[in-house]
Coordinates of C-alpha atoms and ligand atoms in Angstrom, one line a residue:
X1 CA -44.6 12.8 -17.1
X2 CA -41.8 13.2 -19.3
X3 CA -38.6 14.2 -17.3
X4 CA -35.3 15.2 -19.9
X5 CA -32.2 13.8 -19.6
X6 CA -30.0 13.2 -16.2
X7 CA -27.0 12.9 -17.8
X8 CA -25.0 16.0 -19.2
X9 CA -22.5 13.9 -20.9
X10 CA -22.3 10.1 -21.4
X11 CA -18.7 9.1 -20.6
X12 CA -17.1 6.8 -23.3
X13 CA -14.2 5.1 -24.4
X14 CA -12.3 6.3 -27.4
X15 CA -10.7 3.9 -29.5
X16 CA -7.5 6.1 -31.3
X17 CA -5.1 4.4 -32.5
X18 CA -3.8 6.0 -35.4
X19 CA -6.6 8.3 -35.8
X20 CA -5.5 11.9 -36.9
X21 CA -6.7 14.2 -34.2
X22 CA -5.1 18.0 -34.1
X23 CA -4.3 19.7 -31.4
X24 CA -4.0 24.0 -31.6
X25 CA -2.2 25.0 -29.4
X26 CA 1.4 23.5 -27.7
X27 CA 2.0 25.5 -24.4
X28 CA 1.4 24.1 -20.5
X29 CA -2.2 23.2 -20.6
X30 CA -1.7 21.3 -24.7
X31 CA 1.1 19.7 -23.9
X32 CA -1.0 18.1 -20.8
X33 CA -3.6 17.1 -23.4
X34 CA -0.9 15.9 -25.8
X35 CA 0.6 13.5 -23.7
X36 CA -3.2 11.7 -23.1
X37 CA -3.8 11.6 -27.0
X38 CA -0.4 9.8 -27.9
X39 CA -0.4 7.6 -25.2
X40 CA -3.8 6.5 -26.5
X41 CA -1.8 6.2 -29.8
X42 CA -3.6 9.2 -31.8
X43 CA -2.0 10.2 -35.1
X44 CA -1.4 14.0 -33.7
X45 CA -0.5 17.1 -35.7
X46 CA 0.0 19.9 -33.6
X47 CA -0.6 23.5 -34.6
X48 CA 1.2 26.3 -32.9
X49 CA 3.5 28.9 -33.4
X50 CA 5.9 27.6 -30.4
X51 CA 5.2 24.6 -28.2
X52 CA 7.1 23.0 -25.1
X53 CA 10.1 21.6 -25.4
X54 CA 8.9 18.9 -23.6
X55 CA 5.8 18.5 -26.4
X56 CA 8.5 18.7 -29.3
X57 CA 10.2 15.9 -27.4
X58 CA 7.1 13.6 -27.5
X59 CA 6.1 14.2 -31.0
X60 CA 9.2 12.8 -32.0
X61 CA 9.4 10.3 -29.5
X62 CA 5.5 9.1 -31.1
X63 CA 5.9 10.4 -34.8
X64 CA 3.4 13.3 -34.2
X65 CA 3.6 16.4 -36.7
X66 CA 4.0 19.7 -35.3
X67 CA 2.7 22.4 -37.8
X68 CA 5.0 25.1 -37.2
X69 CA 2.0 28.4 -37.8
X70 CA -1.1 30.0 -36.8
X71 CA -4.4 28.7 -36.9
X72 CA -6.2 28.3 -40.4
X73 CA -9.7 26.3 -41.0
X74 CA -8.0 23.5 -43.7
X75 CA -5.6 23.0 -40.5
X76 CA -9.3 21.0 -39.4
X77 CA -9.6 19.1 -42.9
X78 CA -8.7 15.0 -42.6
X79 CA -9.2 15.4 -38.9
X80 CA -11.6 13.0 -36.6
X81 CA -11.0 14.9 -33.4
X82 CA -10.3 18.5 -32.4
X83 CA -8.7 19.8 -29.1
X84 CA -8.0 23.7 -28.7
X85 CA -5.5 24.8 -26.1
X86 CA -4.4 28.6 -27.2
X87 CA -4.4 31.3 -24.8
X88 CA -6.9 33.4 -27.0
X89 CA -10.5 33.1 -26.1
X90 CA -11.0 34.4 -30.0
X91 CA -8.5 31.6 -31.5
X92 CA -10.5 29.1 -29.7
X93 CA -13.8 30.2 -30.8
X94 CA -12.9 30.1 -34.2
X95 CA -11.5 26.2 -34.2
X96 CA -14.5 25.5 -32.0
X97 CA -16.9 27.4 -35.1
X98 CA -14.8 25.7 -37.7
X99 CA -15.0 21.9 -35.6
X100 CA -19.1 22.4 -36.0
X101 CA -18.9 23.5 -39.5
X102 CA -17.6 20.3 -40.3
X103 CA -19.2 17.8 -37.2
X104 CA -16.2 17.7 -35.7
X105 CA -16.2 16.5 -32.0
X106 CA -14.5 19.8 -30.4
X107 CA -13.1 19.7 -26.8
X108 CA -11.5 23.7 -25.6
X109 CA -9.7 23.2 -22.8
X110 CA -11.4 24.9 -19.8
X111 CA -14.6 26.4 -21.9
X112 CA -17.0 24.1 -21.2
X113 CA -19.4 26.2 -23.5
X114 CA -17.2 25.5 -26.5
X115 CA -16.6 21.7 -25.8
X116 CA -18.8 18.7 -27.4
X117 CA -16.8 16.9 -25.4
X118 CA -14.7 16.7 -22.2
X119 CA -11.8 14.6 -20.9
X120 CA -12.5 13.5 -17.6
X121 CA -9.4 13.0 -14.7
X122 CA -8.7 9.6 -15.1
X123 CA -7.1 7.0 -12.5
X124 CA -5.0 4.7 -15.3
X125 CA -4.1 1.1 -14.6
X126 CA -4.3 0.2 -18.1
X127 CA -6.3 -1.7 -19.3
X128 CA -8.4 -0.6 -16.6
X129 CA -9.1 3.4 -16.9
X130 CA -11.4 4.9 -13.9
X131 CA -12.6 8.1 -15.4
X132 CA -14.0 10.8 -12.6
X133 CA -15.8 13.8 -14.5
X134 CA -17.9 16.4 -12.7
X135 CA -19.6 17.6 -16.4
X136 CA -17.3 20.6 -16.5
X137 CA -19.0 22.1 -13.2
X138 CA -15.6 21.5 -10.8
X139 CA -12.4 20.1 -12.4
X140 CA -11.3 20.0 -9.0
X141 CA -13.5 17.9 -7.3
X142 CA -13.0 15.3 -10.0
X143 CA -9.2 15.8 -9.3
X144 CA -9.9 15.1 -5.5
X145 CA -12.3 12.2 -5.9
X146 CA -9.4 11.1 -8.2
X147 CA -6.7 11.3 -5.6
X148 CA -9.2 9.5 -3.5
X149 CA -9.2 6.9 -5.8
X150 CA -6.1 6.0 -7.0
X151 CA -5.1 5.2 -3.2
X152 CA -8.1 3.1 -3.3
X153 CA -7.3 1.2 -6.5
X154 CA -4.3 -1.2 -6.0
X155 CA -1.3 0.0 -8.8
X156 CA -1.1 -3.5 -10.2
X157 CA -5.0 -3.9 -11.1
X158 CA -4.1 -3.7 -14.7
X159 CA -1.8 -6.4 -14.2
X160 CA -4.4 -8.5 -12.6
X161 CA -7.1 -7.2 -15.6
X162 CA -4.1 -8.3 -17.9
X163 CA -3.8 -12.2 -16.3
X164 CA -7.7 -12.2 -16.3
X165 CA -7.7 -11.5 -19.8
X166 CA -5.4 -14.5 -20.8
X167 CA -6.9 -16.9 -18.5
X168 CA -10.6 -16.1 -20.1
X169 CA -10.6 -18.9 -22.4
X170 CA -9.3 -21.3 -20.5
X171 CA -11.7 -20.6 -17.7
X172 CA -14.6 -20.6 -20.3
X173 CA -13.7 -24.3 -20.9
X174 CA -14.1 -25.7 -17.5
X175 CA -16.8 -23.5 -16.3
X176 CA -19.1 -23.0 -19.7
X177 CA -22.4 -22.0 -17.7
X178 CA -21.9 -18.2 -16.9
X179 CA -23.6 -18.1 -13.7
X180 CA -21.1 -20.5 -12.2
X181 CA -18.2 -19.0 -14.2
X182 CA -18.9 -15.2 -12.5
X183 CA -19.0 -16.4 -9.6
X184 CA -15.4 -18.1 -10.1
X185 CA -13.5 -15.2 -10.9
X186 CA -15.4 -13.0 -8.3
X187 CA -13.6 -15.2 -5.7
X188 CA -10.6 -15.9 -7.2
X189 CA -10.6 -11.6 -7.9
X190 CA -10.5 -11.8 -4.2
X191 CA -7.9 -15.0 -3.8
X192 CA -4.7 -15.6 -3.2
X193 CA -4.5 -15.9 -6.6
X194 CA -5.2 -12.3 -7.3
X195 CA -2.4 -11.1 -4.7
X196 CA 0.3 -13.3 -6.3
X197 CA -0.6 -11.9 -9.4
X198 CA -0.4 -8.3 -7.7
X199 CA 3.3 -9.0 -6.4
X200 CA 4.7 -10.7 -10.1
X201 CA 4.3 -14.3 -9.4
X202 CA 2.1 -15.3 -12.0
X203 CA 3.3 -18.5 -12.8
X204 CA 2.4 -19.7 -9.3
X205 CA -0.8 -18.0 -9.4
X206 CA -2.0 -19.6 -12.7
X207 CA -0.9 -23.0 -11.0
X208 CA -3.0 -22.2 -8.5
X209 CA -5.7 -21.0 -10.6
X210 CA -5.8 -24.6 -12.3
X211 CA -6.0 -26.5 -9.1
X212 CA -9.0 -24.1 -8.3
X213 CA -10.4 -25.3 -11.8
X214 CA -9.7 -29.0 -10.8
X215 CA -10.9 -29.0 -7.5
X216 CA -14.3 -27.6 -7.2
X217 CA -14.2 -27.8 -3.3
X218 CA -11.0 -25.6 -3.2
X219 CA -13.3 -22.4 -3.8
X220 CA -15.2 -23.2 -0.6
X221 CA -12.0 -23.2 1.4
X222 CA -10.9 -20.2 3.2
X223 CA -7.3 -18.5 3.6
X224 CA -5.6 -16.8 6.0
X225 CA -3.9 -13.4 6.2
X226 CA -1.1 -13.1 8.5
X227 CA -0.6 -9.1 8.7
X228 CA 1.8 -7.1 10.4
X229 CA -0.3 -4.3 11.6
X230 CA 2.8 -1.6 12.5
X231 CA 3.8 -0.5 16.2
X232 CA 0.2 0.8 17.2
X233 CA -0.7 3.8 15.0
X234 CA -2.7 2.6 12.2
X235 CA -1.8 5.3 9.7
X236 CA 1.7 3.1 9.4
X237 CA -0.4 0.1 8.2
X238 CA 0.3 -0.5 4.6
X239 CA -2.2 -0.7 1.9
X240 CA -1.9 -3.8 1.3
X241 CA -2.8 -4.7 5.4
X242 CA -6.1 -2.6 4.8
X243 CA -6.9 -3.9 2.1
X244 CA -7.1 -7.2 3.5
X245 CA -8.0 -6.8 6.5
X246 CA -11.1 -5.2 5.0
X247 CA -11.9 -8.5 3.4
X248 CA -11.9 -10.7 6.3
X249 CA -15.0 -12.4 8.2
X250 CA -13.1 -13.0 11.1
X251 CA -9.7 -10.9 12.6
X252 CA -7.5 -12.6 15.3
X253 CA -5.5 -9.9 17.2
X254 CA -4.0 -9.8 20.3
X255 CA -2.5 -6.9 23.0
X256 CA -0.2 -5.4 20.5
X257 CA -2.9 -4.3 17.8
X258 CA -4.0 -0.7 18.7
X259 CA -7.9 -0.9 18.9
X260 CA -8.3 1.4 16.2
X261 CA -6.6 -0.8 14.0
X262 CA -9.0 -3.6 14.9
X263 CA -12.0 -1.5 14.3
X264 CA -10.8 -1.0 10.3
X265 CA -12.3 -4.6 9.9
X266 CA -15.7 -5.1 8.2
X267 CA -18.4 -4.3 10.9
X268 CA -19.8 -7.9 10.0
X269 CA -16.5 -9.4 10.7
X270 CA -16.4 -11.4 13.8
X271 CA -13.5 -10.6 16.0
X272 CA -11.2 -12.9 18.1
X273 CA -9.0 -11.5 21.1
X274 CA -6.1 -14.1 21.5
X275 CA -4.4 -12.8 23.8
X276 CA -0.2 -13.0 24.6
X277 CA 0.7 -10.8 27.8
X278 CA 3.8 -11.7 29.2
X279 CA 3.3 -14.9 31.6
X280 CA -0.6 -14.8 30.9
X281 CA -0.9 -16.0 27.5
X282 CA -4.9 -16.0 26.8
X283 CA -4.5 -18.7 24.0
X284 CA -1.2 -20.7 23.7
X285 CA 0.7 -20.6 20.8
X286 CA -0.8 -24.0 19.1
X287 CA -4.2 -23.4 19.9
X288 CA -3.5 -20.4 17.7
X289 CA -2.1 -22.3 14.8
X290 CA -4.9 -24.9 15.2
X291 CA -7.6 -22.2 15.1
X292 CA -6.0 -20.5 11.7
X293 CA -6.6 -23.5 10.7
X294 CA -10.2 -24.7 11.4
X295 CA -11.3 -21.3 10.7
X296 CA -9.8 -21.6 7.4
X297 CA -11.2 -25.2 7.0
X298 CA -14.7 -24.0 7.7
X299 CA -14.6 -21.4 4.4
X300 CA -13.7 -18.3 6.3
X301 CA -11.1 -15.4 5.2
X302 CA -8.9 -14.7 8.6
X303 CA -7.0 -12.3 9.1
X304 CA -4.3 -13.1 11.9
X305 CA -3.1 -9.5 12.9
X306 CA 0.5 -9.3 14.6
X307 CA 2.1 -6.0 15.7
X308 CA 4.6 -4.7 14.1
X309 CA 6.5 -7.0 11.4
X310 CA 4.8 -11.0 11.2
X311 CA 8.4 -12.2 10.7
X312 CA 10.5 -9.7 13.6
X313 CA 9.6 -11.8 16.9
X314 CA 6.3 -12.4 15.8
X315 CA 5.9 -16.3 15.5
X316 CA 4.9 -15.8 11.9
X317 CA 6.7 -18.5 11.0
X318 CA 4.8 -21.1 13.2
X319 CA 1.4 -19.7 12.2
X320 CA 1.8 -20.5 8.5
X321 CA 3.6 -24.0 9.3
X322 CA 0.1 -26.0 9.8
X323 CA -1.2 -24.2 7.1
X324 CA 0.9 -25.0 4.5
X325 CA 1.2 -28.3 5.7
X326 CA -3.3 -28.6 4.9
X327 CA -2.3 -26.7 1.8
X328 CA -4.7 -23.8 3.1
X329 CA -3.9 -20.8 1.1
X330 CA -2.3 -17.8 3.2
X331 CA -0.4 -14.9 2.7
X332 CA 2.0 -12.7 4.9
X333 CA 2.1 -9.0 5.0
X334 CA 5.5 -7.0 6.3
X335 CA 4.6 -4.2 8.5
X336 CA 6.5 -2.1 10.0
X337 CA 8.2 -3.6 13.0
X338 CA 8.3 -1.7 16.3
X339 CA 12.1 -1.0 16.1
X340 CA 12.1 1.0 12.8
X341 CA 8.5 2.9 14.2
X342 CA 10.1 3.7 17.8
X343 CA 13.1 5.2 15.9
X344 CA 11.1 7.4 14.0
X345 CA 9.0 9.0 16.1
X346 CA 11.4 9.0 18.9
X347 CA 13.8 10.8 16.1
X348 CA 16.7 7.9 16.8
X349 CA 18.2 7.0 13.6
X350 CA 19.4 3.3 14.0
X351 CA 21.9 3.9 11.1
X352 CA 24.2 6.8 10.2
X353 CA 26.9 7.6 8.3
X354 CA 29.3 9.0 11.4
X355 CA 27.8 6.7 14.3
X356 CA 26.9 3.6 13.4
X357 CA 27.1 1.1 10.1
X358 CA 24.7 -1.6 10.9
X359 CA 21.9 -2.9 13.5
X360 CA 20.6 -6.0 15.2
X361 CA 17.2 -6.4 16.5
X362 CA 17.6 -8.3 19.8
X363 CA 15.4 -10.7 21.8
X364 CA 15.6 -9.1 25.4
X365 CA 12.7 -11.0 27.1
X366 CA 14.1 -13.0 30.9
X367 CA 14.2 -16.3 31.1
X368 CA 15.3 -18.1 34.4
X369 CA 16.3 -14.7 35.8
X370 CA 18.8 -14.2 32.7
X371 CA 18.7 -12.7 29.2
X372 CA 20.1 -15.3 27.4
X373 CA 22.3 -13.7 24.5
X374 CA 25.9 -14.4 23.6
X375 CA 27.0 -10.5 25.1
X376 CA 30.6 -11.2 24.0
X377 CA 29.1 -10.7 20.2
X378 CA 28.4 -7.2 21.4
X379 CA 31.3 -5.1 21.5
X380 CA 31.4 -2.8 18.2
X381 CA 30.7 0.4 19.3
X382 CA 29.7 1.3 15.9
X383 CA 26.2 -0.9 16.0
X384 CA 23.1 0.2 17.3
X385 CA 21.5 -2.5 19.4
X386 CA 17.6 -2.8 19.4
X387 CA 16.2 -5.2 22.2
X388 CA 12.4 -6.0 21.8
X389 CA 10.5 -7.5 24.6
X390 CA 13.6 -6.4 27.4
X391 CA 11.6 -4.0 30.0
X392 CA 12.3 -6.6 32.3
X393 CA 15.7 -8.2 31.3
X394 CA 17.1 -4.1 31.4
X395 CA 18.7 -4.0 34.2
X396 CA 20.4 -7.4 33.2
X397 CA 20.7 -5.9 29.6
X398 CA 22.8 -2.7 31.2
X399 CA 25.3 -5.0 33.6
X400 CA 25.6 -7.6 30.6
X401 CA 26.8 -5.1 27.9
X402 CA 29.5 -3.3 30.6
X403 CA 30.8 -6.7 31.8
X404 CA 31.4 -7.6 28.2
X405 CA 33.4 -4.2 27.7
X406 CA 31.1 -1.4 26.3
X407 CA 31.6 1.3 28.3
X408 CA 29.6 3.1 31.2
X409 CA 28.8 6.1 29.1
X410 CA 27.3 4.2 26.4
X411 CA 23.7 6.1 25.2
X412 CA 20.7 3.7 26.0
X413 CA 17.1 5.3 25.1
X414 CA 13.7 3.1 26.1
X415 CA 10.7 4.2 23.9
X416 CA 7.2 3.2 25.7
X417 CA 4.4 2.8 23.5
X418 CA 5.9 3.9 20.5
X419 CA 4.1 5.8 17.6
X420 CA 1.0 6.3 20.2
X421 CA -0.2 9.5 21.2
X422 CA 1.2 8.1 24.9
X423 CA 4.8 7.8 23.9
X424 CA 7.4 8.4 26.0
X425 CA 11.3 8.6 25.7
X426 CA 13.3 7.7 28.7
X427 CA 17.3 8.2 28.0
X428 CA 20.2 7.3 30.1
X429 CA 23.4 5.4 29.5
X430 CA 24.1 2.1 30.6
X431 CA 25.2 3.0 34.1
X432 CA 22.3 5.4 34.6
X433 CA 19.0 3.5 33.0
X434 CA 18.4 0.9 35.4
X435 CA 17.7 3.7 37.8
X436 CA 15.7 5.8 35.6
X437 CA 13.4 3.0 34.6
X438 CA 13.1 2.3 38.4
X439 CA 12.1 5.7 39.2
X440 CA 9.7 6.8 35.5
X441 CA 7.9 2.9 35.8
X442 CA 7.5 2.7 31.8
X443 CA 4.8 0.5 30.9
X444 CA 4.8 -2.5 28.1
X445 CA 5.1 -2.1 25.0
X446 CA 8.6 -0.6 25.6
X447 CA 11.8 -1.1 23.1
X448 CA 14.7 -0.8 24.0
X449 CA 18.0 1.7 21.9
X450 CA 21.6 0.8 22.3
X451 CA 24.6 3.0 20.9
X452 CA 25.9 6.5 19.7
X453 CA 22.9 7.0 17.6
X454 CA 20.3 7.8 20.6
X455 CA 22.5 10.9 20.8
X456 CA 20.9 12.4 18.0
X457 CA 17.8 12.6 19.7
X458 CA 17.8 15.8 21.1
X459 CA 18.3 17.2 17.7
X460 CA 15.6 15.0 15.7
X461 CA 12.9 14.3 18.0
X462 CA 9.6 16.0 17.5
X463 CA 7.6 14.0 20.5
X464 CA 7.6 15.2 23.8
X465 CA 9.8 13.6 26.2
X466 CA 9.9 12.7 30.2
Ligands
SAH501 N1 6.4 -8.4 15.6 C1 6.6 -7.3 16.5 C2 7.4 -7.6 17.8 C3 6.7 -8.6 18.7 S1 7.6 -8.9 20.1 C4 7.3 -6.2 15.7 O1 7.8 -6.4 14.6 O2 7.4 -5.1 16.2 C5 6.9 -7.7 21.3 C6 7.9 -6.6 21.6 O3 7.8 -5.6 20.5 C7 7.5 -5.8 22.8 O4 8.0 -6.5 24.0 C8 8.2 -4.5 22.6 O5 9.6 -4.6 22.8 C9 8.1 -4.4 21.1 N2 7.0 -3.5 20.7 C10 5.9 -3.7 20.0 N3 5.2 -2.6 19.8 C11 5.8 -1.6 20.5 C12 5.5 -0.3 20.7 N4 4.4 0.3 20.2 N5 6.4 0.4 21.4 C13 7.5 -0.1 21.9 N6 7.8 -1.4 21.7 C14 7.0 -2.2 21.0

């Protein structure tokens, strides 16, 4: 049986450039449309009365013609395209008569009735445009699907649509067949290569991109993803972590990486606990690196997720050492390491204007019964002090700092768990902390705040507190 069209409008791509399109009408809603047609390089005359000053600004800026008068049918003469934006439902009616008269695509702006056509919300990474339309039945949800997708769509896919587009040719040469030659770019799209591009090194990723051409067996080798997952809540992952995380087939995490986080993998992904409690390390550190690496070796996408920041106490460095050295391709992702999350949510600013000028993150962890630090190198009392990995070393942390002069009163603050619905702020000063901790029995992960700034916290924090 015949069934009629399921399409209400057929979305398109409008080549302007130096076409003369008129616009009537220059207040809120034309100046919205305005700004789409010159950027699109139309040849605009705009009739109105008065318009923005923000739409007289752009016509000059783009060498568009405002017609300083009311609306008249010749206004339509010359013209390929017609846009009507005047507050009077009459005004419009006659442009959108007049635009039919003379087969003139007519578009009046939120009167679906009078449009031939419609301009949809667009996501704009030029050269790639996402356009979202609902046909004119809810601007709105076009606008939120929109929103939706821009925060899916990295920023700097036009730049990657722009490499792709110079490196067509070149590609075409080595790969002439076309099966072979999608299947190419779908996994360089997804490559290292792509993500240099992303961050502005291009030169390095069309060097790469060659070897790939070269070296057939290179696309069958897999890469790595070292990722700094944040301090446990996984809205402080970035988008950059989800994104590739979301691309892996297998994830290596270990204590630190809030479940939830671990769960945003592919459902197909395998998943690798690795371990690291204190003194019961389920995988040592080289078994790690050697793992990356054979994973890597056998084709697969890892992603190696650390807590917090890859490079603050995180080994990161070690991880990528054997990889690099078996020219494996891998990249490392910043997140946000404990210190700056703790501070945050615990409302502890670790710099301030009155208080204190500069802060060191501090390794805190016991070894042989001491926290091995050069405490003499501590004394400005205008430097907040942030000790990772130092429930333990605290009470040697406390004695340390006092014997080396800072004072009794000093403000100390431990965060447990930070950024997790379980977080829990335990303040003192040096001579009263070891005590407190002794009597509250925080729990791992805790970190550690040193100097004038935890003051503050009774003023800033928004979390509850012991
Ligand atoms: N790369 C990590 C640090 C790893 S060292 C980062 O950048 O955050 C491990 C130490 O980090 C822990 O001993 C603890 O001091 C700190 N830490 C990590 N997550 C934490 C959290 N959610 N709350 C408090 N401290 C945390």
């Amino acid at each position: 049986p015949f069934s009629g069209p399921s399409m209400q409008y057929l979305p398109v791509c409008l080549q302007l450039q130096g076409t003369p399109v008129v616009l009537v009408g220059g207040g809120t809603v034309g100046t919205r449309k305005a700004r789409l047609l010159l950027r699109a390089g139309a040849n605009l005359t705009v009739v109105s009365p008065q318009i923005s000053p923000e739409l007289e600004g752009s016509l000059a800026q783009h060498g568009g013609i405002w017609q300083q008068s009311e609306y008249a049918e010749t206004d339509l003469h010359g013209k390929k395209l017609v846009i009507a934006a005047t507050p009077s439902r009459e005004v419009n009616q006659r442009v959108h008569d007049d635009a039919i008269a003379l087969s003139l695509p007519v578009n009046v702006v939120d009167d679906p009735e009078l449009c031939t056509f419609i301009f949809p919300a667009i996501i704009d990474r030029d050269p790639i445009i996402i356009a979202v339309s609902s046909s004119g039945q809810s601007p709105v949800l076009a606008r939120l699907l929109r929103r939706k997708i821009e925060a899916l769509v990295p920023a700097a896919y036009g730049r990657l649509a722009r490499f792709a587009g110079r490196m067509r040719t070149l590609v075409k040469e080595h790969i002439p067949e076309e099966g072979p030659r999608r299947l190419f770019w779908e996994q360089t799209m997804e490559s290292t290569v792509a993500e240099q591009v992303m961050s502005g090194r291009e030169q390095a990723a069309e060097q790469q991109l060659r070897e790939r051409l070269r070296d057939a067996d290179s696309l069958y080798r897999g890469e790595v993803y070292l990722i700094g997952a944040g301090p446990g809540d996984p809205d402080l992952m970035t988008f950059k972590a989800a994104r590739l995380l979301q691309r892996a087939d297998v994830v290596l995490y270990d204590r630190l990486v809030a479940p939830k986080i671990v769960e945003m993998a592919r459902k197909d992904a395998e998943r690798v606990y690795v371990g690291k409690r204190r003194a019961e390390h389920a995988l040592p550190q080289v078994e790690i690196n050697q793992l990356l690496l054979d994973l890597a070796l056998q084709g697969k996408r890892v992603a190696r997720l650390k807590g917090g920041d890859p490079f603050v106490f995180g080994r990161g460095g070690e991880e990528i050492e054997l990889l690099a050295r078996h020219k494996v391709s891998f990249q490392v992702v910043p997140g946000i390491t404990a210190g700056s999350g703790a501070a945050c949510y615990a409302g502890i600013p670790l710099t301030h204007r009155d208080h204190a000028q500069s802060v060191r993150f501090v390794a805190g962890y016991l070894k042989n019964d001491s926290v091995d630090q050069n405490w003499s190198s501590f004394q400005s009392t205008t430097e907040t002090l942030v000790f990772y990995m130092g429930l333990l070393g605290l009470p040697m942390i406390c004695e340390q700092l006092q014997a080396h002069g800072r004072s009794p009163e000093t403000p100390i603050a431990l965060v447990e768990r930070a950024t997790l619905m379980e977080q829990r702020v335990l303040r003192g000063t040096l001579a009263t902390m070891t005590e407190i901790v002794r009597r509250e029995k925080p729990t791992a992960p805790t970190l550690i705040i040193v100097g004038d700034v935890v003051r503050l916290h009774e003023d800033l924090a928004w979390f509850g507190e012991a």
